[in-house]
Coordinates of C-alpha atoms (C1' of nucleotides) in Angstrom, one line a residue:
Chain K
X978 CA 13.8 -39.4 24.2
X979 CA 13.0 -42.0 21.3
X980 CA 12.0 -42.0 17.8
X981 CA 8.6 -42.5 18.9
X982 CA 8.0 -40.4 21.4
X983 CA 7.5 -36.6 20.5
X984 CA 9.1 -34.5 22.3
X985 CA 6.5 -31.7 22.0
X986 CA 3.1 -34.3 22.0
X987 CA 0.9 -32.7 18.4
X988 CA -1.8 -31.3 18.8
X989 CA -5.3 -33.2 17.3
X990 CA -4.8 -29.8 14.5
X991 CA -1.2 -30.7 13.0
X992 CA -1.4 -33.1 10.2
X993 CA 1.0 -34.6 7.5
X994 CA 0.6 -32.6 4.5
X995 CA 1.5 -34.0 1.7
X996 CA 2.4 -30.2 -2.2
X997 CA 3.0 -33.5 -4.1
X998 CA -0.3 -34.5 -4.2
X999 CA -2.8 -31.3 -2.7
X1000 CA -4.7 -29.8 -4.9
X1001 CA -3.9 -26.3 -5.0
X1002 CA -0.1 -27.0 -6.3
X1003 CA -0.8 -24.5 -9.5
X1004 CA -1.4 -21.6 -7.1
X1005 CA 0.1 -22.2 -3.9
X1006 CA 4.7 -22.6 -3.9
X1007 CA 5.4 -25.2 -5.6
X1008 CA 4.3 -23.9 -8.7
X1009 CA 6.8 -24.8 -11.5
X1010 CA 8.5 -27.3 -9.1
X1011 CA 9.8 -30.8 -11.0
X1012 CA 8.5 -34.1 -9.3
X1013 CA 11.5 -35.2 -7.4
X1014 CA 11.7 -31.0 -5.9
X1015 CA 7.6 -31.7 -5.0
X1016 CA 8.7 -34.8 -2.9
X1017 CA 11.9 -32.1 -1.3
X1018 CA 9.2 -30.0 -0.7
X1019 CA 7.2 -31.8 1.0
X1020 CA 9.7 -32.6 3.7
X1021 CA 9.4 -28.4 4.9
X1022 CA 5.6 -28.4 4.6
X1023 CA 5.2 -31.1 7.4
X1024 CA 1.9 -29.0 9.4
X1025 CA -1.6 -27.8 9.0
X1026 CA -3.2 -26.4 11.6
X1027 CA -7.0 -24.6 11.3
X1028 CA -8.5 -22.1 12.2
X1029 CA -11.7 -21.4 13.6
X1030 CA -13.9 -18.4 11.3
X1031 CA -12.5 -15.5 14.3
X1032 CA -9.0 -16.1 15.9
X1033 CA -5.3 -15.4 14.4
X1034 CA -2.5 -17.1 12.6
X1035 CA -0.7 -14.3 14.5
X1036 CA -0.6 -10.7 15.7
X1037 CA 1.0 -7.9 15.3
X1038 CA 4.2 -8.2 18.0
X1039 CA 4.3 -12.2 17.2
X1040 CA 7.3 -13.5 17.0
X1041 CA 7.8 -14.7 12.9
X1042 CA 9.4 -18.5 12.2
X1043 CA 7.1 -19.7 9.1
X1044 CA 5.6 -18.9 7.2
X1045 CA 1.5 -20.1 6.0
X1046 CA 0.1 -21.1 3.1
X1047 CA -3.9 -21.0 2.7
X1048 CA -5.7 -24.3 1.7
X1049 CA -9.1 -23.7 2.9
X1050 CA -10.7 -20.4 4.2
X1051 CA -10.7 -17.1 4.5
X1052 CA -8.9 -14.3 6.8
X1053 CA -8.0 -10.5 6.5
X1054 CA -4.7 -9.5 7.5
X1055 CA -4.9 -6.1 9.0
X1056 CA -2.5 -3.7 11.2
X1057 CA -3.5 -1.5 13.9
X1058 CA -1.8 1.9 15.1
X1059 CA -0.5 3.5 18.2
X1060 CA -4.3 4.5 18.4
X1061 CA -5.7 1.7 17.9
X1062 CA -7.4 2.7 14.8
X1063 CA -7.2 -0.3 12.3
X1064 CA -6.7 -0.8 8.4
X1065 CA -7.6 -3.9 6.4
X1066 CA -4.3 -5.2 4.8
X1067 CA -5.4 -7.3 1.9
X1068 CA -7.9 -10.1 2.7
X1069 CA -6.2 -14.0 2.0
X1070 CA -8.1 -17.0 0.0
X1071 CA -6.5 -20.6 -0.3
X1072 CA -3.1 -21.0 -2.3
X1073 CA -2.2 -17.4 -1.1
X1074 CA 1.0 -17.1 1.7
X1075 CA 0.3 -15.2 4.7
X1076 CA 3.7 -13.9 7.5
X1077 CA 6.1 -12.5 4.3
X1078 CA 5.4 -9.2 7.2
X1079 CA 7.7 -10.6 9.2
X1080 CA 10.6 -11.7 7.7
X1081 CA 11.8 -7.7 7.6
X1082 CA 12.4 -8.0 12.2
X1083 CA 11.7 -11.6 13.1
X1084 CA 8.5 -10.4 14.4
X1085 CA 5.1 -9.4 12.2
X1086 CA 4.1 -6.4 12.0
X1087 CA -0.1 -7.1 11.9
X1088 CA -2.8 -9.8 12.3
X1089 CA -3.9 -12.8 10.3
X1090 CA -8.1 -13.7 11.6
X1091 CA -9.8 -15.8 10.0
X1092 CA -12.9 -15.3 8.9
X1093 CA -14.0 -18.3 8.5
X1094 CA -12.9 -21.8 9.8
X1095 CA -10.0 -22.2 7.7
X1096 CA -6.9 -24.7 7.1
X1097 CA -3.0 -23.4 6.3
X1098 CA 0.3 -25.2 6.2
X1099 CA 2.6 -24.4 8.2
X1100 CA 6.1 -23.2 6.1
X1101 CA 8.7 -22.7 8.2
X1102 CA 10.9 -19.3 7.1
X1103 CA 14.6 -21.6 8.3
X1104 CA 14.3 -24.7 6.0
X1105 CA 12.4 -22.4 3.6
X1106 CA 15.4 -20.4 3.2
X1107 CA 18.0 -23.3 3.2
X1108 CA 15.6 -25.8 0.6
X1109 CA 15.7 -22.2 -1.6
X1110 CA 19.2 -22.9 -1.9
X1111 CA 19.2 -25.7 -3.6
X1112 CA 15.5 -25.4 -5.9
X1113 CA 16.4 -22.7 -7.7
X1114 CA 13.2 -23.0 -9.3
X1115 CA 11.6 -22.6 -5.4
X1116 CA 14.4 -20.2 -5.1
X1117 CA 12.6 -18.3 -7.6
X1118 CA 9.2 -18.8 -7.5
X1119 CA 9.2 -17.3 -3.8
X1120 CA 10.7 -14.4 -5.4
X1121 CA 7.9 -13.6 -7.1
X1122 CA 5.8 -13.9 -4.8
X1123 CA 7.2 -11.5 -2.6
X1124 CA 7.3 -8.8 -5.4
X1125 CA 3.7 -9.7 -6.6
X1126 CA 2.7 -9.2 -3.6
X1127 CA 4.5 -5.6 -3.8
X1128 CA 2.9 -5.5 -7.3
X1129 CA -0.4 -5.7 -5.6
X1130 CA 0.1 -3.3 -2.1
X1131 CA 1.4 -0.4 -5.0
X1132 CA -2.3 -1.3 -6.6
X1133 CA -4.4 -0.9 -3.5
X1134 CA -2.1 2.1 -2.9
X1135 CA -4.2 3.8 -6.7
X1136 CA -7.4 2.1 -5.1
X1137 CA -6.7 4.6 -1.4
X1138 CA -5.1 7.4 -3.6
X1139 CA -7.2 7.9 -6.9
X1140 CA -10.0 6.8 -7.2
X1141 CA -14.0 7.2 -5.6
X1142 CA -16.3 5.0 -3.7
X1143 CA -17.3 3.6 -6.9
X1144 CA -14.3 2.6 -8.5
X1145 CA -12.5 1.6 -4.8
X1146 CA -15.5 -1.0 -4.0
X1147 CA -16.0 -1.8 -8.3
X1148 CA -12.4 -3.1 -7.9
X1149 CA -12.6 -4.8 -5.1
X1150 CA -15.2 -7.2 -6.7
X1151 CA -13.7 -7.6 -9.7
X1152 CA -11.1 -8.7 -8.2
X1153 CA -12.6 -10.6 -6.1
X1154 CA -14.6 -12.7 -8.9
X1155 CA -10.7 -13.1 -10.4
X1156 CA -9.2 -14.1 -7.1
X1157 CA -12.3 -16.8 -7.4
X1158 CA -12.7 -18.2 -11.2
X1159 CA -8.3 -19.0 -10.7
X1160 CA -9.8 -21.4 -8.2
X1161 CA -12.3 -23.1 -10.0
X1162 CA -15.5 -21.1 -8.1
X1163 CA -17.8 -18.7 -10.5
X1164 CA -16.9 -15.5 -11.7
X1165 CA -20.2 -14.0 -10.7
X1166 CA -21.2 -15.3 -8.2
X1167 CA -20.3 -15.6 -4.0
X1168 CA -20.5 -15.1 -0.2
X1169 CA -18.6 -12.0 0.6
X1170 CA -16.2 -13.5 4.2
X1171 CA -16.2 -10.4 5.4
X1172 CA -18.1 -7.7 7.0
X1173 CA -19.3 -4.4 5.2
X1174 CA -17.0 -2.6 8.2
X1175 CA -13.8 -5.3 7.1
X1176 CA -14.5 -4.0 2.9
X1177 CA -14.3 -0.6 4.7
X1178 CA -11.8 -0.1 6.2
X1179 CA -9.4 -2.1 3.4
X1180 CA -11.1 0.3 0.5
X1181 CA -10.3 3.7 3.0
X1182 CA -14.4 4.2 3.5
X1183 CA -16.8 3.7 6.7
X1184 CA -19.0 1.4 5.8
X1185 CA -22.5 2.9 5.7
X1186 CA -20.7 4.0 2.5
X1187 CA -19.5 0.5 1.3
X1188 CA -23.0 -0.3 2.1
X1189 CA -24.6 3.2 -0.3
X1190 CA -22.3 2.4 -2.8
X1191 CA -23.2 -1.7 -3.0
X1192 CA -27.4 -0.8 -3.3
X1193 CA -26.6 2.0 -6.1
X1194 CA -25.0 -1.0 -7.8
X1195 CA -28.3 -2.6 -7.1
X1196 CA -30.2 -0.2 -8.1
X1197 CA -28.3 0.2 -11.3
X1198 CA -28.3 -3.4 -11.9
X1199 CA -25.2 -4.1 -11.4
X1200 CA -25.3 -6.3 -8.7
X1201 CA -27.3 -7.8 -7.0
X1202 CA -26.6 -8.0 -3.2
X1203 CA -28.8 -9.4 -0.1
X1204 CA -26.9 -9.9 2.9
X1205 CA -22.9 -11.5 2.3
X1206 CA -24.6 -12.9 -0.7
X1207 CA -24.0 -11.5 -3.6
X1208 CA -23.7 -11.0 -7.7
X1209 CA -22.3 -10.0 -10.5
X1210 CA -24.9 -9.1 -13.4
X1211 CA -23.0 -6.9 -15.5
X1212 CA -19.1 -7.4 -14.2
X1213 CA -18.1 -4.6 -18.4
X1214 CA -19.5 -2.1 -17.1
X1215 CA -18.2 -2.6 -13.6
X1216 CA -14.7 -3.1 -15.2
X1217 CA -15.5 0.0 -17.4
X1218 CA -16.0 1.2 -13.7
X1219 CA -12.1 1.6 -12.9
X1220 CA -11.2 2.9 -16.3
X1221 CA -10.6 -0.7 -17.8
X1222 CA -11.6 -1.5 -21.5
X1223 CA -14.1 -4.2 -21.1
X1224 CA -11.6 -6.9 -22.1
Chain J
X1059 CA 36.3 -10.9 -29.5
X1060 CA 39.7 -10.0 -27.5
X1061 CA 39.5 -9.3 -23.7
X1062 CA 41.2 -6.5 -23.8
X1063 CA 38.1 -5.2 -26.2
X1064 CA 34.5 -4.6 -24.9
X1065 CA 32.2 -5.8 -26.4
X1066 CA 29.5 -3.4 -26.1
X1067 CA 31.1 0.2 -26.0
X1068 CA 30.2 0.9 -22.4
X1069 CA 28.7 3.8 -22.0
X1070 CA 30.8 7.2 -20.1
X1071 CA 28.0 6.9 -17.1
X1072 CA 28.8 2.8 -15.9
X1073 CA 31.7 2.8 -13.7
X1074 CA 33.7 0.2 -11.7
X1075 CA 32.4 -0.4 -8.3
X1076 CA 33.2 -1.4 -4.9
X1077 CA 30.6 -2.2 -2.3
X1078 CA 33.1 -3.4 -0.1
X1079 CA 34.0 0.4 0.5
X1080 CA 31.0 2.2 0.0
X1081 CA 30.3 4.1 2.8
X1082 CA 26.5 3.1 2.3
X1083 CA 27.0 -0.3 3.0
X1084 CA 24.8 -0.4 6.9
X1085 CA 22.4 1.3 5.1
X1086 CA 22.9 -0.7 1.6
X1087 CA 22.4 -4.6 1.0
X1088 CA 25.5 -5.5 1.8
X1089 CA 24.5 -5.8 5.7
X1090 CA 25.8 -7.7 7.8
X1091 CA 28.0 -9.5 5.1
X1092 CA 31.5 -10.3 6.5
X1093 CA 35.0 -9.6 4.8
X1094 CA 34.7 -12.0 2.8
X1095 CA 32.2 -12.6 1.0
X1096 CA 32.2 -8.5 0.8
X1097 CA 34.3 -9.3 -2.1
X1098 CA 31.7 -11.5 -4.0
X1099 CA 29.5 -9.0 -3.8
X1100 CA 31.7 -6.7 -5.3
X1101 CA 31.5 -8.6 -8.0
X1102 CA 28.0 -9.1 -9.2
X1103 CA 27.6 -5.0 -8.3
X1104 CA 30.4 -3.9 -11.4
X1105 CA 28.0 -0.8 -12.2
X1106 CA 26.5 2.7 -11.8
X1107 CA 24.9 4.4 -13.3
X1108 CA 23.8 8.1 -13.2
X1109 CA 20.6 9.9 -13.8
X1110 CA 20.2 13.4 -14.9
X1111 CA 16.1 15.4 -13.3
X1112 CA 13.2 13.3 -14.8
X1113 CA 14.8 10.6 -16.5
X1114 CA 13.5 7.5 -16.3
X1115 CA 15.5 4.0 -13.8
X1116 CA 13.0 2.5 -15.5
X1117 CA 9.5 2.6 -17.0
X1118 CA 6.5 -0.1 -16.4
X1119 CA 6.4 -2.7 -19.3
X1120 CA 10.9 -2.5 -19.6
X1121 CA 12.4 -5.7 -19.1
X1122 CA 13.0 -6.9 -16.1
X1123 CA 16.9 -7.7 -15.3
X1124 CA 18.0 -6.1 -12.7
X1125 CA 17.8 -4.4 -9.0
X1126 CA 19.4 -0.8 -8.4
X1127 CA 20.3 0.6 -4.8
X1128 CA 20.7 4.3 -5.0
X1129 CA 24.0 5.9 -4.1
X1130 CA 22.9 9.9 -4.0
X1131 CA 20.4 11.2 -5.6
X1132 CA 17.2 11.0 -4.9
X1133 CA 13.6 8.8 -7.3
X1134 CA 9.8 8.5 -7.2
X1135 CA 7.9 5.4 -8.0
X1136 CA 4.8 5.5 -9.1
X1137 CA 2.6 3.5 -11.1
X1138 CA 0.7 5.0 -13.7
X1139 CA -4.0 2.6 -14.4
X1140 CA -5.2 2.9 -17.3
X1141 CA -6.9 5.9 -17.6
X1142 CA -3.7 8.0 -16.9
X1143 CA -4.5 8.9 -13.6
X1144 CA -1.2 8.6 -11.8
X1145 CA -0.3 7.3 -7.9
X1146 CA 3.7 8.6 -6.4
X1147 CA 4.0 5.3 -4.6
X1148 CA 7.0 5.9 -2.5
X1149 CA 10.9 7.8 -2.5
X1150 CA 14.0 6.6 -2.4
X1151 CA 16.7 7.5 -0.9
X1152 CA 20.6 6.6 -1.0
X1153 CA 20.9 3.5 0.1
X1154 CA 17.8 2.4 -0.9
X1155 CA 16.6 -0.4 -3.6
X1156 CA 14.5 0.0 -6.4
X1157 CA 13.6 -2.4 -8.9
X1158 CA 11.9 -5.1 -7.0
X1159 CA 8.1 -4.5 -8.9
X1160 CA 9.6 -6.2 -11.3
X1161 CA 10.5 -10.4 -10.2
X1162 CA 6.9 -11.5 -10.2
X1163 CA 6.1 -10.7 -14.3
X1164 CA 9.8 -10.4 -15.1
X1165 CA 8.9 -6.8 -16.3
X1166 CA 8.7 -3.6 -14.0
X1167 CA 5.2 -2.7 -12.6
X1168 CA 6.1 0.9 -12.0
X1169 CA 7.8 3.8 -13.1
X1170 CA 11.3 4.4 -11.4
X1171 CA 12.2 8.9 -11.5
X1172 CA 15.1 10.3 -11.1
X1173 CA 14.2 13.5 -8.8
X1174 CA 17.5 15.1 -8.8
X1175 CA 20.7 14.1 -10.3
X1176 CA 21.4 10.4 -9.7
X1177 CA 23.1 7.8 -9.4
X1178 CA 22.3 4.4 -8.7
X1179 CA 24.4 0.6 -8.2
X1180 CA 23.2 -1.5 -10.9
X1181 CA 22.7 -4.8 -9.7
X1182 CA 21.7 -8.1 -12.5
X1183 CA 19.1 -9.4 -10.8
X1184 CA 19.9 -13.3 -12.1
X1185 CA 23.3 -13.1 -10.7
X1186 CA 21.7 -12.0 -7.1
X1187 CA 19.8 -14.6 -6.9
X1188 CA 23.0 -17.4 -7.5
X1189 CA 25.2 -15.2 -5.2
X1190 CA 22.6 -15.9 -2.8
X1191 CA 22.3 -19.5 -2.7
X1192 CA 25.9 -19.3 -1.5
X1193 CA 26.2 -16.5 0.2
X1194 CA 23.1 -16.9 2.9
X1195 CA 23.6 -14.2 5.4
X1196 CA 23.0 -11.9 1.9
X1197 CA 19.9 -14.4 1.1
X1198 CA 18.3 -13.1 4.2
X1199 CA 18.8 -10.2 4.0
X1200 CA 17.4 -9.1 0.9
X1201 CA 14.0 -10.8 1.9
X1202 CA 14.7 -9.2 4.8
X1203 CA 14.6 -5.5 2.4
X1204 CA 12.3 -7.0 0.3
X1205 CA 9.8 -8.4 3.2
X1206 CA 10.9 -4.5 4.7
X1207 CA 9.4 -3.4 1.2
X1208 CA 5.6 -4.8 1.9
X1209 CA 5.7 -3.1 5.3
X1210 CA 6.6 0.0 4.9
X1211 CA 3.9 -0.6 1.8
X1212 CA 1.8 -1.6 5.0
X1213 CA 2.5 1.9 7.0
X1214 CA 2.0 3.8 3.8
X1215 CA -2.0 1.6 2.8
X1216 CA -2.9 3.2 7.1
X1217 CA -1.6 6.6 6.2
X1218 CA -4.3 6.5 3.1
X1219 CA -7.0 4.7 3.9
X1220 CA -6.8 5.9 7.8
X1221 CA -6.0 9.2 7.9
X1222 CA -6.6 12.4 7.8
X1223 CA -4.9 15.0 5.5
X1224 CA -2.6 16.7 8.5
X1225 CA -2.0 13.8 9.9
X1226 CA -1.0 12.4 6.8
X1227 CA 1.4 15.0 6.2
X1228 CA 2.3 14.7 9.7
X1229 CA 3.9 11.0 9.5
X1230 CA 5.1 12.3 6.3
X1231 CA 7.7 14.2 7.8
X1232 CA 8.8 12.6 10.1
X1233 CA 9.4 9.8 8.2
X1234 CA 12.0 12.0 6.0
X1235 CA 13.7 13.1 8.9
X1236 CA 14.1 9.7 9.7
X1237 CA 16.6 8.6 7.1
X1238 CA 17.4 12.1 6.7
X1239 CA 18.7 11.2 10.3
X1240 CA 19.9 7.6 9.9
X1241 CA 21.8 8.7 6.7
X1242 CA 23.6 10.9 8.9
X1243 CA 21.9 14.7 7.8
X1244 CA 19.8 16.9 10.5
X1245 CA 16.7 15.0 11.7
X1246 CA 15.5 19.3 11.9
X1247 CA 16.0 20.6 8.2
X1248 CA 16.2 19.2 5.2
X1249 CA 14.9 20.1 0.5
X1250 CA 12.3 18.5 -0.7
X1251 CA 12.9 17.4 -3.5
X1252 CA 9.5 16.7 -4.7
X1253 CA 6.5 18.9 -5.7
X1254 CA 3.6 19.3 -3.6
X1255 CA 1.8 17.4 -6.1
X1256 CA 3.8 14.5 -5.7
X1257 CA 3.8 15.0 -2.0
X1258 CA -0.2 14.9 -2.3
X1259 CA -0.3 12.4 -4.9
X1260 CA 2.4 10.3 -2.1
X1261 CA -0.1 10.8 0.5
X1262 CA -3.7 10.8 -1.5
X1263 CA -4.6 14.3 -1.2
X1264 CA -4.5 17.4 -3.7
X1265 CA -1.3 20.1 -4.2
X1266 CA -3.1 22.6 -2.7
X1267 CA -4.2 21.1 0.5
X1268 CA -0.8 19.5 1.2
X1269 CA -0.1 23.6 0.6
X1270 CA -2.4 24.8 2.7
X1271 CA -1.4 21.7 5.4
X1272 CA 2.5 23.3 4.8
X1273 CA 1.2 26.8 5.8
X1274 CA -1.1 25.6 8.8
X1275 CA 1.7 24.0 10.8
X1276 CA 3.6 26.5 9.9
X1277 CA 1.8 28.8 11.6
X1278 CA 0.9 26.7 14.6
X1279 CA 4.6 27.0 14.7
X1280 CA 5.8 23.8 14.1
X1281 CA 7.4 24.1 11.6
X1282 CA 9.1 26.6 8.7
X1283 CA 8.7 26.2 4.9
X1284 CA 10.2 28.4 2.7
X1285 CA 9.2 27.1 -1.4
X1286 CA 11.5 23.0 -0.7
X1287 CA 13.1 23.6 2.3
X1288 CA 11.6 22.4 5.6
X1289 CA 12.9 23.6 9.1
X1290 CA 11.5 21.3 11.3
X1291 CA 10.6 22.9 14.5
X1292 CA 8.6 21.0 16.8
X1293 CA 8.5 16.9 16.0
X1294 CA 8.0 16.0 19.2
X1295 CA 4.6 17.3 18.1
X1296 CA 4.1 16.0 15.0
X1297 CA 4.4 12.4 17.1
X1298 CA 2.2 12.9 18.8
X1299 CA -0.1 14.5 15.9
X1300 CA 0.0 10.7 13.9
X1301 CA -0.1 9.3 17.3
X1302 CA 2.8 8.3 18.6
X1303 CA 4.5 9.3 22.1
X1304 CA 6.8 11.7 22.1
X1305 CA 9.2 9.4 23.0
Chain M
dT382 C1' 18.6 42.3 -17.6
dC383 C1' 14.5 40.4 -18.8
dC384 C1' 10.6 37.8 -19.9
dG385 C1' 7.7 33.6 -19.7
dG386 C1' 6.4 29.2 -17.3
dC387 C1' 5.8 26.3 -13.5
dG388 C1' 6.0 26.2 -8.8
dG389 C1' 4.4 26.7 -5.1
dT390 C1' 0.0 29.7 -2.2
dT391 C1' -4.7 31.7 -0.5
dG392 C1' -9.6 32.2 -0.9
dA393 C1' -13.8 31.0 -1.8
dT394 C1' -17.7 27.5 -3.3
dC395 C1' -18.7 22.8 -3.5
dC396 C1' -20.1 17.5 -2.7
dA397 C1' -17.9 13.1 -2.6
dG398 C1' -18.0 10.8 1.9
dG399 C1' -18.4 11.4 6.8
dT400 C1' -21.1 11.3 10.8
dC401 C1' -25.5 9.9 13.6
dA402 C1' -28.9 8.3 14.1
dA403 C1' -33.1 4.4 13.9
dC404 C1' -34.6 0.3 11.9
dG405 C1' -34.6 -4.2 10.5
dA406 C1' -32.9 -8.9 8.8
dG407 C1' -30.7 -12.7 9.9
dG408 C1' -28.5 -16.2 13.2
dA409 C1' -26.5 -17.9 17.5
dA410 C1' -27.7 -19.7 22.3
dC411 C1' -30.4 -21.3 25.4
Chain D
dG846 C1' -38.6 -21.1 20.0
dT847 C1' -37.6 -16.5 21.9
dT848 C1' -34.1 -13.5 22.9
dC849 C1' -30.2 -11.3 22.5
dC850 C1' -27.1 -9.1 19.3
dT851 C1' -24.5 -8.1 15.4
dC852 C1' -24.3 -7.4 10.4
dG853 C1' -26.7 -4.2 7.2
dT854 C1' -29.2 -0.7 6.2
dT855 C1' -31.5 4.1 4.8
dG856 C1' -31.7 8.7 5.7
dA857 C1' -30.5 13.5 7.4
dC858 C1' -26.9 16.6 8.4
dC859 C1' -22.2 18.4 8.0
dT860 C1' -17.6 19.0 7.2
dG861 C1' -12.8 17.9 5.5
dG862 C1' -10.9 18.0 0.8
dA863 C1' -11.9 19.3 -3.7
dT864 C1' -12.0 22.1 -6.8
dC865 C1' -11.7 26.8 -10.0
dA866 C1' -10.1 31.0 -10.2
dA867 C1' -6.5 34.2 -9.3
dC868 C1' -1.8 35.6 -8.6
dC869 C1' 2.6 35.1 -6.6
dG870 C1' 8.0 33.9 -6.7
dC871 C1' 11.2 31.9 -8.5
dC872 C1' 14.5 30.1 -12.0
dG873 C1' 16.0 28.6 -16.2
dG874 C1' 16.8 30.4 -21.0
dA875 C1' 17.7 34.3 -24.0

DNA sequence: TCCGGCGGTTGATCCAGGTCAACGAGGAAC
DNA sequence: GTTCCTCGTTGACCTGGATCAACCGCCGGA
């Protein structure tokens, strides 16, 4: 095989990428790496893939061999029970990492689905382990990312295990608001990429309940909703609802 | 300071330990390590600590600097909301790892409490990162452990988000049964170390509901319960309840 | 041995959220 | 533009599990 002829034809959705110049490097895996280290990471993350709305990055049961860093777009992850019921376990946006569920068994255990046209950086997992033996800060940061995912999951358990419907939705909105803010978007106005049913699944509620609580919040002047467009009018009051001081 | 005089007096509950001879090595961090590698791990895990029933291994907010491998005994982990409500996020038994919640922020984010007199191996986290750069299989296995924790959490979300009370308790019992089996105990007869309230918190139910469902299962001949002593009479039927084929 | 208190059980009642049903609005396909 | 069709909203009603309350039994301590 010649150096100029690819063994596997490269799909048109796969492009050269560089962490060193990526606008998300303060959110994503490169956090805290020096320029030299960033250069090495560039050699690792060489592939981008785009996903049309509704398509899967991976499915439960798929062989695991890479993590995916969201470049832009929006994803949901969900697990499906043997009887077919499914549960949305999270929503991922730019700078967040998908696929860590697969490391434990070499197979993915959930589905990751694009909720709008999206793009990810492909991080071959074997190479990540290799490189993280060399770059201590990459190693440490990767561990932090996994740990934070565990902590986030604990938060969801709290949500599902001991909060009422209104608290759950308030927590959901406040969380989205924070994450949008961190990405330079408005804290108070955004489009939901997911349906009421997906929100409900995530929050352990039925879609009708989600809709009703949205209407209630709107009636009380805390938010204004029209379909997927949400404007948060009174964030302090939402925070109060979930037991946090307005700060 | 002389080599024979400890700078910090060694508490009597801290003892020399060896992974290489530990009976739990097939469950715990040493999985898949060669004898030589095991020897190195021994140098890392040099401390055991015992905890009396009701005492904390760590609390939310404590500085994170070590992981803890359960040697014997039983623990719960729980998160507490600002308003004081708390949520049990898991129960840990021999061979399982506590403390991974702390890596992300260098502070623990939950409490770990002994539910009976217990003992753990202390794994200084910095040393673990260091050693796992050297021992590939240790590195990989540690990642697997974290990943499995994430997958376990997804299971709990499924439980809390889309199962009814009976399914939740059935899933809980089947899970305990499996974990006891893996440790060489009876799959069908065990003592619960946690109260009805703790089970309820974990499952998103009130203690009265837990008690009622126990009684219902007993009435239907699937289990026999007397206080904390549980005997599972019909595991296939419990599995059916949670939608799994009896197999 | 007795006592007190925690943990567990059970009954009666209530209500948050689920279920079922009807309808409306936006958006993609043609 | 028209036609579906999915997604969202709202109303009426129902129910699983929460809440409130009484009581019991086990276990630890004096």
